[in-house]
Every structure is written in structure tokens, then in C-alpha cells.
Short mmCIF file of C-alpha atoms in Angstrom, two decimals:
data_model
loop_
_atom_site.label_atom_id
_atom_site.label_comp_id
_atom_site.label_asym_id
_atom_site.label_seq_id
_atom_site.Cartn_x
_atom_site.Cartn_y
_atom_site.Cartn_z
CA MET A 1 28.64 -26.62 -25.34
CA ARG A 2 29.16 -24.54 -28.55
CA LEU A 3 26.75 -23.10 -31.74
CA LEU A 4 26.83 -25.52 -35.01
CA HIS A 5 26.25 -22.36 -36.84
CA SER A 6 27.52 -18.80 -37.25
CA LEU A 7 25.45 -16.21 -35.51
CA ALA A 8 24.62 -14.83 -38.92
CA ARG A 9 22.90 -18.13 -39.84
CA THR A 10 20.99 -18.80 -36.98
CA HIS A 11 17.13 -17.69 -37.35
CA ALA A 12 14.64 -18.55 -34.55
CA SER A 13 11.26 -18.16 -35.49
CA PHE A 14 8.35 -18.62 -33.04
CA ASP A 15 4.69 -18.08 -35.01
CA ASP A 16 2.82 -20.44 -32.50
CA PRO A 17 -0.35 -18.24 -31.34
CA ASN A 18 -0.14 -20.16 -28.05
CA LEU A 19 3.30 -19.24 -27.21
CA VAL A 20 3.73 -16.67 -24.24
CA SER A 21 7.10 -15.08 -24.10
CA HIS A 22 6.36 -13.94 -20.37
CA VAL A 23 4.79 -16.54 -18.93
CA GLY A 24 6.23 -15.45 -15.29
CA LEU A 25 3.89 -13.03 -15.16
CA VAL A 26 0.77 -15.20 -14.46
CA PRO A 27 2.19 -16.07 -10.85
CA VAL A 28 2.87 -12.40 -10.63
CA MET A 29 -0.21 -11.11 -11.52
CA ALA A 30 -2.08 -13.51 -9.50
CA VAL A 31 -0.21 -12.48 -6.11
CA ALA A 32 -1.21 -8.85 -7.16
CA GLN A 33 -4.84 -9.65 -7.93
CA ARG A 34 -5.11 -11.35 -4.22
CA ALA A 35 -3.72 -8.64 -2.98
CA GLY A 36 -6.16 -6.23 -4.30
CA LEU A 37 -4.10 -4.10 -6.49
CA ALA A 38 -6.86 -3.11 -8.75
CA ASP A 39 -9.23 -2.49 -5.66
CA LEU A 40 -6.83 -0.45 -4.03
CA VAL A 41 -6.18 2.07 -7.31
CA ALA A 42 -9.68 1.99 -7.39
CA GLU A 43 -9.85 3.51 -4.25
CA TYR A 44 -7.25 5.98 -3.72
CA VAL A 45 -6.44 6.93 -7.82
CA ARG A 46 -8.47 9.64 -9.14
CA PRO A 47 -7.12 11.24 -12.43
CA GLY A 48 -9.26 13.65 -13.93
CA GLY A 49 -10.24 13.87 -17.95
CA PRO A 50 -11.29 11.32 -20.33
CA CYS A 51 -8.02 9.63 -20.52
CA GLY A 52 -7.90 9.43 -16.29
CA VAL A 53 -10.89 6.48 -16.22
CA ASP A 54 -10.37 2.93 -15.48
CA ALA A 55 -7.15 3.70 -13.74
CA HIS A 56 -8.10 0.20 -11.64
CA LEU A 57 -7.61 -1.54 -14.93
CA LYS A 58 -4.81 0.34 -16.56
CA VAL A 59 -2.55 0.63 -13.35
CA PRO A 60 -2.26 -3.21 -13.47
CA CYS A 61 -1.26 -3.40 -17.03
CA LEU A 62 1.63 -0.92 -16.39
CA VAL A 63 2.73 -3.25 -13.45
CA ALA A 64 2.54 -5.80 -15.58
CA GLY A 65 4.57 -4.13 -18.43
CA MET A 66 7.14 -3.33 -15.98
CA ALA A 67 7.54 -6.48 -14.51
CA ALA A 68 8.15 -7.90 -17.78
CA GLY A 69 10.60 -5.55 -18.25
CA ALA A 70 9.34 -2.59 -20.14
CA ASP A 71 10.79 0.54 -19.47
CA SER A 72 8.68 3.02 -21.92
CA ILE A 73 5.31 3.31 -23.18
CA ASP A 74 6.58 1.20 -26.55
CA ASP A 75 7.38 -1.38 -24.79
CA MET A 76 4.06 -1.90 -23.08
CA GLY A 77 3.21 -3.60 -26.70
CA LEU A 78 4.58 -6.70 -25.05
CA LEU A 79 1.44 -7.47 -23.28
CA TRP A 80 -0.05 -7.96 -26.72
CA HIS A 81 2.03 -10.63 -27.76
CA GLY A 82 1.43 -14.24 -28.47
CA ALA A 83 -1.28 -15.71 -26.30
CA MET A 84 -0.90 -13.00 -23.78
CA THR A 85 -4.21 -11.68 -24.23
CA GLY A 86 -5.59 -15.36 -23.88
CA LEU A 87 -3.95 -15.41 -20.38
CA PHE A 88 -4.89 -11.80 -18.93
CA GLY A 89 -8.20 -9.88 -19.48
CA GLY A 90 -8.26 -6.14 -19.80
CA VAL A 91 -4.54 -5.93 -21.56
CA ARG A 92 -4.76 -2.11 -22.80
CA ALA A 93 -3.04 -0.95 -25.92
CA PRO A 94 0.41 1.05 -24.99
CA SER A 95 -1.16 4.21 -26.46
CA THR A 96 -3.96 4.19 -24.15
CA LEU A 97 -1.75 3.38 -21.16
CA GLY A 98 0.37 6.62 -22.12
CA SER A 99 -2.46 8.83 -22.46
CA HIS A 100 -3.59 7.74 -19.06
CA LEU A 101 -0.27 8.40 -17.43
CA ARG A 102 -0.25 11.96 -19.21
CA SER A 103 -3.32 12.63 -17.32
CA TYR A 104 -1.85 12.20 -13.83
CA THR A 105 -1.15 15.29 -11.54
CA TRP A 106 1.12 15.71 -8.87
CA GLY A 107 -1.78 14.67 -6.43
CA ASN A 108 -2.23 11.88 -8.51
CA VAL A 109 1.19 10.27 -8.04
CA SER A 110 0.68 11.23 -4.26
CA GLN A 111 -2.66 9.06 -4.88
CA LEU A 112 -0.95 6.13 -6.73
CA GLU A 113 1.89 6.38 -3.75
CA LYS A 114 -0.82 5.84 -1.10
CA ALA A 115 -2.19 2.75 -3.21
CA GLY A 116 1.18 1.51 -3.41
CA ARG A 117 1.98 1.78 0.30
CA GLU A 118 -1.54 -0.25 0.73
CA PHE A 119 -0.92 -2.89 -1.55
CA LEU A 120 2.83 -3.49 -0.33
CA ILE A 121 1.28 -4.06 3.01
CA ALA A 122 -1.48 -6.27 1.56
CA LEU A 123 1.61 -8.02 -0.36
CA THR A 124 2.94 -9.17 3.08
CA GLY A 125 -0.31 -11.00 3.93
CA GLN A 126 -0.27 -13.04 0.46
CA ALA A 127 3.66 -13.83 0.65
CA PRO A 128 4.94 -14.10 4.07
CA VAL A 129 9.01 -14.24 4.33
CA LEU A 130 8.59 -15.73 7.43
CA PRO A 131 5.40 -17.71 7.81
CA GLY A 132 4.25 -17.90 11.42
CA ALA A 133 6.96 -15.41 12.70
CA GLY A 134 5.52 -12.99 14.88
CA THR A 135 8.58 -10.85 15.30
CA LEU A 136 10.80 -9.16 12.74
CA ALA A 137 14.08 -11.03 11.88
CA PHE A 138 17.43 -8.83 10.81
CA ILE A 139 19.49 -10.84 8.28
CA ASP A 140 23.12 -9.89 7.94
CA ILE A 141 23.67 -10.82 4.25
CA ASP A 142 27.45 -9.34 3.84
CA SER A 143 28.82 -10.48 7.04
CA MET A 144 32.49 -12.71 6.78
CA GLN A 145 34.14 -14.97 9.23
CA GLU A 146 37.59 -15.27 9.09
CA ARG A 147 40.86 -17.09 11.08
CA VAL A 148 42.71 -13.93 12.87
CA LYS A 149 46.54 -14.45 12.06
CA GLY A 150 48.97 -13.47 14.78
CA GLY A 151 50.05 -10.13 15.18
CA GLU A 152 49.27 -6.59 17.01
CA GLY A 153 47.21 -7.63 20.05
CA THR A 154 48.37 -11.22 20.24
CA ARG A 155 50.51 -13.08 22.01
CA SER A 156 51.34 -16.20 19.51
CA LYS A 157 53.39 -15.64 16.50
CA GLU A 158 52.36 -18.38 14.81
CA PRO A 159 50.19 -18.41 11.61
CA GLY A 160 46.54 -19.04 11.89
CA SER A 161 46.42 -19.03 15.54
CA GLY A 162 43.86 -16.84 16.88
CA THR A 163 39.72 -16.95 17.11
CA PRO A 164 37.61 -16.56 14.40
CA ARG A 165 36.67 -12.88 14.31
CA SER A 166 34.01 -11.55 12.35
CA ARG A 167 34.87 -8.56 9.75
CA GLY A 168 32.58 -6.35 7.65
CA ASN A 169 29.18 -6.46 9.50
CA ARG A 170 27.05 -3.86 8.01
CA CYS A 171 23.44 -3.49 7.69
CA TRP A 172 22.19 -3.02 4.41
CA SER A 173 18.99 -0.87 4.35
CA GLY A 174 17.89 -1.44 0.87
CA GLY A 175 18.00 2.43 0.22
#
């Protein structure tokens, strides 16, 4: 496959008002809603001042923006593009979200962490990794099986003789 035109002559235009650039947010935010993200934020997070109100509406907007790739307040404008406001209710402006975040104190960040921990617990009920399993499973994702060649500690000097031996068993802790 190859381009039929040079990049300088290529132009894409998306002017349909029903176009959604981040439609993958629909299942992500549906799971977040079922797991009670807004309710947990309402229960645990209490920022002060006039900009700290409605944290239960603003934090899910921030989560949606980050899930869509936003890494600054200016990038949160992606929640307003196309038909996003037709898919999601309560979308807040980037300036409102920035003012809300500036109202957080160190204690509010701890409250948000508490809500995040509770949300993670609630998510496990919404998206189980091993449905029906009552025990924790350990999966070693980077081990390797290879044939041991003849050499030190073996009686045979033939190449390719020996038994399979696991090498590189390490645990991934995610940290």
C-alpha cells in the first residue's frame, strides 16, 4: 500500500456534526459509571471554595479526558469536539476543570486517592479478569523455554541434547 499523493497535497476534513473522534470513551465511561466513580467522588472528595463544587461531575470529565489522551487542561477541549456532548452529559469546559483542580489542597488529593482506591475495588466487580475464580492467579509473562546445549554439567557433548530449562522467570509487579 502506498499514498497516491504527496503529504503536502493530502488533506482530511471532518465537518460532520455527528462525528465522534473518541468513541472508545463510551464503554470506558459506562464501566466507570457502573462502578460508581461519581458517587465515590461525591462521598470522599470535598474541595473548598466556589470552584470546588460539583467534584462528582468534574472528576469524571478529567478521567474521560485523560483516557482519551489529554495531558493538560488545554487538551480537555477534546471533550467538546464533534458529537461528544451528544454522547455525554455534564461535560465541563477546560477552564472550569482547571479552576476546579486549582482548588485542591493536599488533603483533597488524599481524599481523591481514597476515592480512587475504592473505585479500583469497585472496578474488579465490573470487569473481572478471571470470572468465577475464587483465588488469585499468578501469570509469568516473561519466562522463556529453551533447549539446553551440551556443556558444563552435562554428560553429552552433542549439540541439542539436554532437557528444556526455564530461563528468565521474573515477576512483574507493575511498579
